[in-house]
């Protein structure tokens, strides 16, 4: 150091000893910091820090014994430099980022140490070589100081205290795949960055000019007015946050949904000088929301409107028609005969496939202003508008029956279906969707009661019959418990000799108030309610029991009964 200073500023041996001792301590501390030993090798870091603490006595000792203190410092300095180069190299091979950044700086320390040793051993005190070594010391000190400052601001204590929150926000913004949206109002400059270009598949730099017009051109025409209104309102208000969803066009012509969340920064005259925020790609969220909305009003299997959407369409048709006389507006309820047996026998996957095919076929024959809907269970509905264009309901019902009855190829077998159809017309008494649906349900019940592959139009008398059927249904459920279901026997004779050959078992219901009811009065009801199996078992048991009695008592014995 004295070689680099004027003679009037030369340092005494005591000061030089103190400085050399402090340089040795500083070199040890730099090694701990550069190699990041406190995180990667805490034991080695503690040993070096302990050594640095003990060496604090060296500058004090140098004030009293400068020659010995300087000798100790000069011997330890190259040892620490060489050890540091080895440690930093090992840390660099292990992938330590700080060691990689400081390897060059430490190599300069080692190089200067070697040159200083050579100069001290071979060059006179006033030689140019010693002057260059002294100047090199200043360069090394500047390099070490710069490296330490870099660590302090990027990873060290200063960064943790002053810049950690900003770093976290920047990392979180990058990790969340959000893009920066920055509109400088006075310059009318819009910055959206390169990330949005990557998401949209645009050519790099296509949005770098900052022109808001280019940004608006990318936006879906249906979203531009709402976006401009939100941004202009934020600029006028001058403070607060706002958010807006809109679609942006990708390079392939498709659109993606984005959510803008931004805040206005106040400027002169209480208007915004800047609006800054983030853009998030919310396409997946919007698609999920659209799917939920679709599932709320559409059938999941067939994709057709469900009962709720059908009721809404009916109400719209009624509102459009007004309260006056209405012609040619009908509701058809279509029930697939034997579908439950097919579904249970062949499996639900086959049943769902049948529903899809029937739904597509019905949609194909429906008119432009008709609505085909999937009802609960195995039913469909068609809201028939015969005025747009002019059509008649009767040919259309026949077309529906023919369409449903076409064979369905569900490999390896073909399935044949039929349909029972109930039709209700819009009239004064059913000027609501619920009324129209109830009338069609009553007509459908009557169609199923009369047999399969049948069409019935609602009549007011059906409602009275329906009331009677509801009462009969409740009483039929208790008829077996009360032993009101009787079995009568009709004898069968052989024509050759007119001898008794057997009996035919006939079921009757002995109703407490209606008297003896023939099968046509209650068998259809039993089939609809699912009680036909219990009644059939009852008849078989009674007939078998009676056959046993007849065989034991008759002569000749009766051989059969049906």
Coordinates of C-alpha atoms in Angstrom, one line a residue:
X1 CA 0.0 0.0 0.0
X2 CA 2.9 2.4 0.8
X3 CA 4.3 1.8 -2.7
X4 CA 1.1 3.3 -4.1
X5 CA 1.0 6.3 -1.8
X6 CA 3.1 9.5 -1.9
X7 CA 6.0 9.6 0.6
X8 CA 4.2 12.2 2.8
X9 CA 1.2 9.8 3.1
X10 CA 3.1 6.6 3.8
X11 CA 1.6 4.4 6.5
X12 CA 3.5 3.3 9.6
X13 CA 4.1 -0.4 10.3
X14 CA 1.4 -0.4 13.0
X15 CA -1.3 0.8 10.6
X16 CA -0.2 -1.6 7.9
X17 CA -0.3 -4.5 10.4
X18 CA -3.9 -3.5 11.4
X19 CA -5.0 -3.2 7.7
X20 CA -3.4 -6.5 6.8
X21 CA -5.2 -8.2 9.8
X22 CA -8.5 -6.7 8.8
X23 CA -8.0 -7.8 5.1
X24 CA -7.5 -11.3 6.3
X25 CA -10.7 -11.2 8.4
X26 CA -12.5 -9.7 5.5
X27 CA -11.3 -12.4 3.2
X28 CA -12.6 -15.1 5.5
X29 CA -16.0 -13.4 5.7
X30 CA -16.1 -13.1 1.9
X31 CA -15.4 -16.8 1.6
X32 CA -18.4 -17.6 3.9
X33 CA -20.6 -15.3 1.8
X34 CA -19.4 -16.2 -1.6
X35 CA -19.7 -20.0 -1.1
X36 CA -23.0 -19.6 0.7
X37 CA -21.6 -21.8 3.4
X38 CA -24.2 -20.9 6.1
X39 CA -26.9 -22.6 4.0
X40 CA -24.9 -25.4 2.3
X41 CA -22.1 -26.2 4.9
X42 CA -23.2 -24.7 8.2
X43 CA -20.5 -26.5 10.2
X44 CA -17.7 -25.2 8.0
X45 CA -19.3 -21.7 8.1
X46 CA -19.3 -21.7 11.9
X47 CA -15.6 -22.8 12.0
X48 CA -14.6 -20.0 9.6
X49 CA -16.6 -17.5 11.5
X50 CA -15.0 -18.6 14.8
X51 CA -11.6 -18.2 13.2
X52 CA -12.5 -14.7 12.0
X53 CA -13.7 -13.9 15.5
X54 CA -10.4 -15.1 17.0
X55 CA -8.4 -13.2 14.3
X56 CA -10.0 -9.9 15.5
X57 CA -7.2 -9.9 18.1
X58 CA -4.7 -9.8 15.2
X59 CA -5.2 -6.0 14.4
X60 CA -4.9 -5.2 18.1
X61 CA -1.8 -7.3 18.4
X62 CA -0.5 -5.6 15.2
X63 CA -0.6 -2.2 16.9
X64 CA 1.9 -3.5 19.5
X65 CA 3.9 -6.0 17.5
X66 CA 3.4 -4.9 13.9
X67 CA 6.2 -7.1 12.4
X68 CA 4.8 -10.4 13.9
X69 CA 1.2 -9.5 13.2
X70 CA 2.0 -8.7 9.5
X71 CA 3.9 -11.9 9.2
X72 CA 0.9 -13.9 10.5
X73 CA -1.5 -12.1 8.2
X74 CA 0.8 -12.6 5.1
X75 CA 1.1 -16.3 5.8
X76 CA -2.6 -16.9 6.4
X77 CA -3.8 -14.7 3.5
X78 CA -2.6 -17.0 0.6
X79 CA -3.8 -20.1 2.6
X80 CA -7.3 -18.6 2.9
X81 CA -7.2 -17.6 -0.7
X82 CA -6.3 -21.0 -2.0
X83 CA -8.8 -22.7 0.4
X84 CA -11.5 -20.3 -0.8
X85 CA -10.9 -21.1 -4.4
X86 CA -11.2 -24.8 -3.7
X87 CA -14.4 -24.4 -1.7
X88 CA -16.0 -22.1 -4.2
X89 CA -15.1 -24.5 -7.0
X90 CA -16.8 -27.4 -5.2
X91 CA -19.9 -25.3 -4.5
X92 CA -20.0 -24.3 -8.1
X93 CA -19.9 -28.0 -9.2
X94 CA -22.8 -28.6 -6.9
X95 CA -24.9 -26.0 -8.6
X96 CA -24.7 -23.2 -6.1
X97 CA -25.8 -20.0 -7.9
X98 CA -23.8 -17.7 -5.6
X99 CA -20.6 -19.7 -6.0
X100 CA -21.0 -19.6 -9.8
X101 CA -21.4 -15.8 -9.7
X102 CA -18.3 -15.3 -7.4
X103 CA -15.9 -17.8 -8.9
X104 CA -14.3 -15.1 -11.2
X105 CA -14.0 -12.6 -8.4
X106 CA -12.2 -15.1 -6.1
X107 CA -9.9 -16.2 -9.0
X108 CA -8.8 -12.6 -9.2
X109 CA -8.0 -12.6 -5.4
X110 CA -5.9 -15.7 -5.9
X111 CA -4.1 -14.2 -8.9
X112 CA -3.4 -11.0 -7.1
X113 CA -2.1 -12.9 -4.1
X114 CA 0.4 -14.9 -6.3
X115 CA 1.5 -11.7 -8.0
X116 CA 2.0 -9.9 -4.8
X117 CA 4.0 -12.7 -3.4
X118 CA 6.3 -12.8 -6.4
X119 CA 6.7 -9.1 -6.4
X120 CA 7.6 -9.0 -2.7
X121 CA 10.2 -11.8 -3.2
X122 CA 11.8 -10.6 -6.5
X123 CA 11.2 -6.9 -7.0
X124 CA 12.8 -3.9 -5.3
X125 CA 10.6 -1.7 -3.2
X126 CA 10.4 1.0 -5.8
X127 CA 10.0 -1.2 -8.9
X128 CA 7.1 -0.8 -11.3
X129 CA 6.0 -4.3 -10.6
X130 CA 5.2 -3.4 -7.0
X131 CA 3.3 -0.4 -8.2
X132 CA 1.2 -2.5 -10.5
X133 CA 0.5 -5.0 -7.7
X134 CA -0.7 -2.1 -5.5
X135 CA -3.0 -0.9 -8.2
X136 CA -4.2 -4.4 -8.7
X137 CA -5.1 -4.5 -5.0
X138 CA -7.5 -1.6 -5.5
X139 CA -9.1 -3.5 -8.4
X140 CA -9.5 -6.6 -6.3
X141 CA -11.1 -4.6 -3.5
X142 CA -13.5 -3.0 -5.9
X143 CA -14.4 -6.4 -7.4
X144 CA -15.0 -7.9 -4.0
X145 CA -17.1 -4.9 -2.9
X146 CA -19.2 -5.0 -6.1
X147 CA -19.8 -8.8 -5.6
X148 CA -20.8 -8.3 -2.0
X149 CA -23.1 -5.4 -2.9
X150 CA -24.7 -7.6 -5.6
X151 CA -25.4 -10.4 -3.1
X152 CA -26.7 -7.9 -0.6
X153 CA -29.2 -6.5 -3.1
X154 CA -30.2 -9.7 -4.7
X155 CA -30.1 -12.4 -2.0
X156 CA -28.8 -11.0 1.1
X157 CA -30.1 -9.1 4.1
X158 CA -30.9 -5.9 2.2
X159 CA -32.9 -7.9 -0.3
X160 CA -34.8 -9.7 2.4
X161 CA -35.7 -6.5 4.2
X162 CA -36.3 -4.1 1.4
X163 CA -37.0 -6.0 -1.8
X164 CA -38.4 -9.4 -0.7
X165 CA -42.0 -8.3 -1.1
X166 CA -41.5 -6.9 -4.6
X167 CA -39.6 -10.1 -5.5
X168 CA -42.4 -12.3 -4.2
X169 CA -45.0 -10.3 -6.2
X170 CA -42.9 -10.6 -9.4
X171 CA -42.4 -14.3 -8.9
X172 CA -46.1 -14.8 -8.1
X173 CA -47.1 -12.9 -11.2
X174 CA -44.9 -15.1 -13.4
X175 CA -46.0 -18.3 -11.7
X176 CA -49.7 -17.5 -12.0
X177 CA -49.2 -17.0 -15.8
X178 CA -50.8 -13.5 -15.6
X179 CA -49.9 -10.8 -18.0
X180 CA -49.2 -7.1 -17.2
X181 CA -51.7 -4.6 -18.6
X182 CA -50.5 -1.0 -18.3
X183 CA -52.3 2.0 -19.9
X184 CA -50.6 5.4 -19.6
X185 CA -53.5 7.7 -20.2
X186 CA -51.7 11.0 -21.1
X187 CA -49.5 9.3 -23.7
X188 CA -52.3 6.9 -24.8
X189 CA -49.8 4.1 -24.6
X190 CA -50.8 0.6 -23.8
X191 CA -48.2 -2.0 -22.7
X192 CA -49.3 -5.7 -22.5
X193 CA -45.9 -7.4 -22.8
X194 CA -44.8 -10.5 -24.7
X195 CA -46.6 -13.0 -22.6
X196 CA -50.0 -12.1 -24.1
X197 CA -48.5 -12.5 -27.6
X198 CA -47.4 -16.0 -26.7
X199 CA -50.8 -17.0 -25.3
X200 CA -52.6 -15.6 -28.4
X201 CA -50.0 -17.2 -30.7
X202 CA -49.2 -13.8 -32.3
X203 CA -46.0 -12.8 -34.0
X204 CA -43.5 -11.5 -31.5
X205 CA -43.5 -7.7 -31.2
X206 CA -46.9 -7.3 -32.9
X207 CA -48.2 -5.4 -29.9
X208 CA -45.0 -3.6 -28.9
X209 CA -46.0 -0.2 -30.5
X210 CA -48.4 0.3 -27.6
X211 CA -51.3 1.5 -29.8
X212 CA -54.6 0.9 -28.1
X213 CA -56.3 0.6 -31.5
X214 CA -54.3 -2.6 -32.2
X215 CA -55.5 -4.0 -28.9
X216 CA -59.1 -3.2 -29.7
X217 CA -58.8 -4.9 -33.1
X218 CA -58.0 -8.1 -31.3
X219 CA -61.1 -7.9 -29.1
X220 CA -64.3 -9.6 -30.0
X221 CA -66.7 -7.1 -31.5
X222 CA -69.4 -8.0 -28.9
X223 CA -67.1 -7.1 -26.0
X224 CA -65.5 -3.8 -27.2
X225 CA -68.2 -1.4 -26.0
X226 CA -68.3 -2.9 -22.5
X227 CA -64.5 -2.8 -22.3
X228 CA -64.2 0.8 -23.5
X229 CA -67.0 1.9 -21.1
X230 CA -65.2 0.3 -18.1
X231 CA -61.8 1.8 -19.0
X232 CA -63.2 5.2 -19.7
X233 CA -65.2 5.2 -16.4
X234 CA -62.0 4.3 -14.5
X235 CA -60.1 7.1 -16.2
X236 CA -62.9 9.6 -15.4
X237 CA -63.2 8.5 -11.8
X238 CA -59.4 8.6 -11.3
X239 CA -59.2 6.1 -8.5
X240 CA -60.3 2.7 -7.4
X241 CA -60.3 -0.8 -9.0
X242 CA -62.2 -2.3 -11.9
X243 CA -62.5 -5.6 -13.6
X244 CA -63.8 -6.6 -17.0
X245 CA -64.0 -9.9 -19.0
X246 CA -63.6 -10.0 -22.8
X247 CA -62.5 -12.2 -25.6
X248 CA -59.3 -11.8 -27.6
X249 CA -58.7 -13.3 -31.0
X250 CA -55.8 -15.8 -31.4
X251 CA -53.6 -16.2 -34.4
X252 CA -55.7 -19.1 -35.7
X253 CA -59.0 -17.0 -35.6
X254 CA -60.4 -18.6 -32.4
X255 CA -61.2 -16.5 -29.3
X256 CA -60.1 -16.9 -25.7
X257 CA -61.6 -15.3 -22.6
X258 CA -59.5 -13.0 -20.4
X259 CA -60.2 -11.2 -17.1
X260 CA -58.7 -7.8 -16.6
X261 CA -58.2 -6.6 -13.0
X262 CA -56.8 -3.1 -12.8
X263 CA -56.5 0.0 -10.6
X264 CA -56.6 3.6 -11.6
X265 CA -53.8 5.9 -10.4
X266 CA -54.8 9.5 -9.9
X267 CA -53.3 12.3 -11.9
X268 CA -54.0 16.0 -12.5
X269 CA -57.6 17.2 -12.1
X270 CA -58.6 14.0 -10.3
X271 CA -58.6 12.0 -13.5
X272 CA -56.5 8.9 -13.9
X273 CA -53.0 9.4 -15.2
X274 CA -52.4 5.6 -15.4
X275 CA -54.3 2.4 -15.2
X276 CA -52.3 -0.8 -14.4
X277 CA -53.3 -4.3 -13.7
X278 CA -53.2 -8.0 -14.8
X279 CA -54.7 -10.1 -17.5
X280 CA -55.7 -13.7 -16.7
X281 CA -56.7 -16.4 -19.2
X282 CA -60.1 -17.6 -17.9
X283 CA -61.2 -19.6 -20.9
X284 CA -61.3 -22.8 -18.9
X285 CA -63.4 -21.2 -16.2
X286 CA -65.8 -19.7 -18.7
X287 CA -66.2 -23.0 -20.5
X288 CA -67.0 -24.7 -17.2
X289 CA -69.5 -22.1 -16.3
X290 CA -71.2 -22.4 -19.8
X291 CA -71.3 -26.2 -19.3
X292 CA -73.0 -25.8 -15.9
X293 CA -75.5 -23.4 -17.4
X294 CA -76.1 -25.8 -20.3
X295 CA -76.5 -28.8 -17.9
X296 CA -79.1 -26.8 -16.0
X297 CA -81.4 -26.5 -19.0
X298 CA -80.3 -29.5 -21.1
X299 CA -80.4 -33.2 -20.7
X300 CA -77.0 -34.7 -20.1
X301 CA -77.5 -37.8 -22.2
X302 CA -79.3 -36.5 -25.3
X303 CA -78.3 -32.9 -25.2
X304 CA -81.9 -31.9 -25.7
X305 CA -83.7 -29.2 -23.7
X306 CA -85.0 -30.6 -20.3
X307 CA -88.3 -30.0 -18.6
X308 CA -87.4 -26.6 -17.3
X309 CA -86.3 -25.2 -20.7
X310 CA -89.4 -26.8 -22.3
X311 CA -91.7 -25.0 -19.7
X312 CA -89.9 -21.7 -20.5
X313 CA -90.5 -22.3 -24.3
X314 CA -94.1 -23.0 -23.7
X315 CA -94.5 -19.8 -21.6
X316 CA -92.9 -17.8 -24.4
X317 CA -95.3 -19.3 -27.0
X318 CA -98.2 -18.5 -24.8
X319 CA -97.0 -14.9 -24.3
X320 CA -96.5 -14.5 -28.0
X321 CA -99.9 -15.8 -28.8
X322 CA -101.6 -13.5 -26.3
X323 CA -104.8 -14.4 -24.4
X324 CA -107.1 -14.7 -27.4
X325 CA -108.0 -17.9 -29.3
X326 CA -104.9 -20.0 -30.1
X327 CA -104.7 -22.5 -32.9
X328 CA -102.3 -25.2 -33.8
X329 CA -100.1 -25.2 -30.6
X330 CA -99.8 -28.7 -29.2
X331 CA -97.7 -30.5 -26.6
X332 CA -96.9 -34.1 -27.2
X333 CA -95.7 -36.4 -24.4
X334 CA -94.0 -39.5 -25.9
X335 CA -93.4 -42.5 -23.7
X336 CA -91.2 -45.4 -25.0
X337 CA -93.0 -48.7 -24.5
X338 CA -91.0 -51.5 -23.0
X339 CA -88.0 -49.2 -22.5
X340 CA -87.5 -50.2 -18.9
X341 CA -87.3 -53.9 -19.9
X342 CA -84.7 -53.1 -22.5
X343 CA -82.7 -50.9 -20.2
X344 CA -82.7 -53.5 -17.4
X345 CA -82.0 -56.4 -19.8
X346 CA -79.3 -54.9 -22.0
X347 CA -77.8 -52.5 -19.5
X348 CA -77.9 -48.8 -18.9
X349 CA -75.2 -48.0 -21.6
X350 CA -77.4 -49.6 -24.2
X351 CA -80.4 -47.7 -22.8
X352 CA -78.6 -44.4 -23.0
X353 CA -77.6 -45.1 -26.6
X354 CA -81.3 -45.8 -27.4
X355 CA -82.3 -42.5 -25.9
X356 CA -79.7 -40.6 -27.9
X357 CA -80.8 -42.2 -31.2
X358 CA -84.5 -41.6 -30.5
X359 CA -83.7 -38.0 -29.5
X360 CA -81.8 -37.4 -32.7
X361 CA -84.6 -38.9 -34.8
X362 CA -87.3 -36.8 -33.2
X363 CA -85.2 -33.7 -33.6
X364 CA -84.7 -34.5 -37.3
X365 CA -88.5 -34.6 -38.0
X366 CA -89.4 -31.6 -35.9
X367 CA -90.2 -28.3 -37.5
X368 CA -88.0 -25.2 -37.3
X369 CA -90.1 -23.7 -34.6
X370 CA -90.8 -26.9 -32.7
X371 CA -89.0 -27.8 -29.5
X372 CA -88.0 -31.4 -28.8
X373 CA -87.2 -32.1 -25.1
X374 CA -86.2 -35.0 -22.9
X375 CA -88.5 -35.6 -20.0
X376 CA -87.6 -37.6 -16.8
X377 CA -87.4 -41.3 -17.3
X378 CA -88.1 -42.7 -20.8
X379 CA -90.2 -39.9 -22.0
X380 CA -89.7 -37.2 -24.6
X381 CA -91.8 -34.1 -25.4
X382 CA -92.4 -32.1 -28.5
X383 CA -93.9 -28.6 -28.5
X384 CA -95.6 -28.5 -31.9
X385 CA -96.2 -25.1 -33.6
X386 CA -98.4 -25.7 -36.6
X387 CA -98.6 -22.1 -37.6
X388 CA -95.0 -21.6 -38.5
X389 CA -95.2 -23.1 -41.1
X390 CA -98.8 -24.3 -41.4
X391 CA -99.0 -27.9 -40.5
X392 CA -101.5 -30.4 -39.1
X393 CA -101.0 -32.3 -35.8
X394 CA -102.5 -35.6 -37.0
X395 CA -100.0 -36.4 -39.7
X396 CA -97.2 -35.3 -37.4
X397 CA -98.2 -37.8 -34.6
X398 CA -98.2 -40.6 -37.2
X399 CA -94.8 -39.5 -38.3
X400 CA -93.6 -39.6 -34.7
X401 CA -95.0 -43.1 -34.2
X402 CA -93.3 -44.3 -37.4
X403 CA -90.0 -42.7 -36.5
X404 CA -89.9 -44.3 -33.0
X405 CA -90.9 -47.7 -34.4
X406 CA -88.0 -47.9 -36.8
X407 CA -85.5 -50.6 -35.7
X408 CA -82.4 -49.5 -33.9
X409 CA -79.2 -51.4 -34.6
X410 CA -77.5 -51.9 -31.3
X411 CA -75.0 -54.6 -32.3
X412 CA -75.2 -57.5 -32.1
X413 CA -79.0 -57.2 -32.1
X414 CA -81.8 -54.9 -33.4
X415 CA -84.2 -53.3 -31.0
X416 CA -87.7 -52.4 -31.9
X417 CA -89.6 -49.8 -29.9
X418 CA -93.0 -48.3 -29.9
X419 CA -94.4 -45.1 -28.4
X420 CA -97.5 -44.2 -26.5
X421 CA -98.3 -40.5 -27.1
X422 CA -100.5 -38.1 -25.2
X423 CA -101.3 -34.8 -26.9
X424 CA -102.8 -31.6 -25.4
X425 CA -103.8 -28.5 -27.2
X426 CA -103.4 -24.9 -25.9
X427 CA -106.9 -23.8 -24.8
X428 CA -108.5 -21.4 -22.4
X429 CA -108.3 -23.8 -19.5
X430 CA -104.5 -24.5 -19.9
X431 CA -103.0 -21.1 -20.7
X432 CA -99.9 -22.1 -18.6
X433 CA -97.0 -24.4 -19.2
X434 CA -98.0 -26.5 -16.2
X435 CA -101.6 -26.8 -17.4
X436 CA -100.5 -27.9 -20.8
X437 CA -98.1 -30.5 -19.3
X438 CA -100.8 -31.9 -17.0
X439 CA -103.3 -32.3 -19.8
X440 CA -100.7 -34.1 -21.9
X441 CA -99.8 -36.3 -19.0
X442 CA -103.5 -37.3 -18.6
X443 CA -103.8 -38.1 -22.3
X444 CA -100.6 -40.1 -22.1
X445 CA -101.9 -42.1 -19.2
X446 CA -105.1 -42.9 -21.2
X447 CA -103.0 -43.9 -24.2
X448 CA -100.9 -46.4 -22.1
X449 CA -104.1 -47.7 -20.5
X450 CA -105.5 -48.6 -23.9
X451 CA -102.4 -50.4 -25.0
X452 CA -99.0 -49.8 -26.6
X453 CA -98.3 -47.7 -29.8
X454 CA -101.3 -45.5 -29.2
X455 CA -102.1 -41.8 -29.6
X456 CA -104.6 -40.1 -27.4
X457 CA -105.7 -36.4 -27.5
X458 CA -106.7 -34.8 -24.2
X459 CA -110.4 -34.4 -23.6
X460 CA -112.0 -32.9 -20.5
X461 CA -113.7 -36.2 -19.7
X462 CA -110.3 -37.8 -19.3
X463 CA -109.7 -35.6 -16.3
X464 CA -112.8 -37.0 -14.6
X465 CA -111.7 -40.5 -15.6
X466 CA -108.2 -39.7 -14.3
X467 CA -109.7 -38.8 -10.9
X468 CA -111.6 -42.1 -10.8
X469 CA -108.4 -43.9 -11.8
X470 CA -106.4 -42.3 -8.9
X471 CA -109.1 -43.5 -6.5
X472 CA -109.0 -47.0 -8.0
X473 CA -105.3 -47.1 -7.9
X474 CA -105.3 -46.4 -4.2
X475 CA -108.0 -49.0 -3.6
X476 CA -106.3 -51.6 -5.9
X477 CA -103.2 -51.5 -3.7
X478 CA -105.3 -52.6 -0.7
X479 CA -107.4 -55.1 -2.7
X480 CA -105.0 -58.0 -2.3
X481 CA -104.7 -57.4 1.4
X482 CA -108.5 -57.4 1.8
X483 CA -108.8 -60.6 -0.4
X484 CA -110.9 -58.6 -2.9
X485 CA -109.1 -60.2 -5.9
X486 CA -111.1 -63.3 -6.7
X487 CA -110.4 -66.2 -9.1
X488 CA -113.4 -67.6 -10.9
X489 CA -113.3 -70.8 -12.9
X490 CA -115.0 -71.4 -16.3
X491 CA -115.4 -75.1 -17.2
X492 CA -113.9 -76.4 -20.4
X493 CA -115.6 -79.5 -22.1
X494 CA -114.3 -81.8 -24.8
X495 CA -116.4 -81.5 -27.9
X496 CA -116.1 -85.2 -28.7
X497 CA -118.0 -86.5 -25.6
X498 CA -118.9 -83.2 -23.8
X499 CA -117.0 -84.5 -20.8
X500 CA -115.4 -82.0 -18.4
X501 CA -111.7 -81.5 -19.4
X502 CA -110.6 -78.6 -17.2
X503 CA -111.2 -75.0 -16.1
X504 CA -110.0 -71.6 -17.2
X505 CA -109.1 -69.3 -14.3
X506 CA -110.6 -65.8 -14.6
X507 CA -109.6 -62.9 -12.3
X508 CA -112.2 -60.5 -11.0
X509 CA -112.1 -57.6 -8.5
X510 CA -115.0 -57.6 -6.0
X511 CA -115.0 -53.9 -5.2
X512 CA -116.9 -53.0 -2.1
X513 CA -118.9 -50.2 -3.8
X514 CA -118.6 -50.8 -7.5
X515 CA -119.3 -54.5 -7.4
X516 CA -117.6 -57.2 -9.4
X517 CA -115.2 -55.5 -11.9
X518 CA -114.0 -57.2 -15.1
X519 CA -110.3 -57.3 -15.9
X520 CA -110.5 -54.5 -18.5
X521 CA -111.4 -52.1 -15.6
X522 CA -108.3 -52.6 -13.6
X523 CA -105.6 -54.7 -15.5
X524 CA -104.3 -51.7 -17.4
X525 CA -104.1 -49.8 -14.1
X526 CA -102.2 -52.7 -12.5
X527 CA -99.7 -52.8 -15.4
X528 CA -99.1 -49.0 -15.1
X529 CA -98.6 -49.1 -11.3
X530 CA -96.5 -52.3 -11.4
X531 CA -99.0 -54.4 -9.4
X532 CA -99.7 -56.8 -12.3
X533 CA -96.9 -59.1 -11.0
X534 CA -98.5 -59.4 -7.6
X535 CA -102.0 -60.0 -9.0
X536 CA -100.6 -62.6 -11.4
X537 CA -98.8 -64.5 -8.6
X538 CA -102.1 -64.4 -6.6
X539 CA -104.1 -65.9 -9.5
X540 CA -101.5 -68.6 -10.1
X541 CA -101.4 -69.6 -6.4
X542 CA -105.2 -69.8 -6.1
X543 CA -105.5 -71.7 -9.4
X544 CA -102.9 -74.2 -8.3
X545 CA -104.4 -74.7 -4.9
X546 CA -107.9 -75.2 -6.5
X547 CA -106.4 -77.7 -9.0
X548 CA -105.1 -79.8 -6.2
X549 CA -108.4 -79.9 -4.5
X550 CA -110.2 -80.8 -7.8
X551 CA -107.8 -83.6 -8.6
X552 CA -108.3 -85.2 -5.2
X553 CA -112.1 -85.0 -5.2
X554 CA -113.3 -85.4 -8.8
X555 CA -113.8 -88.5 -10.8
X556 CA -112.4 -88.7 -13.3
X557 CA -109.7 -86.3 -12.0
X558 CA -109.2 -82.9 -13.7
X559 CA -105.9 -82.9 -15.5
X560 CA -105.4 -79.2 -16.2
X561 CA -106.5 -75.7 -15.5
X562 CA -105.6 -72.5 -17.2

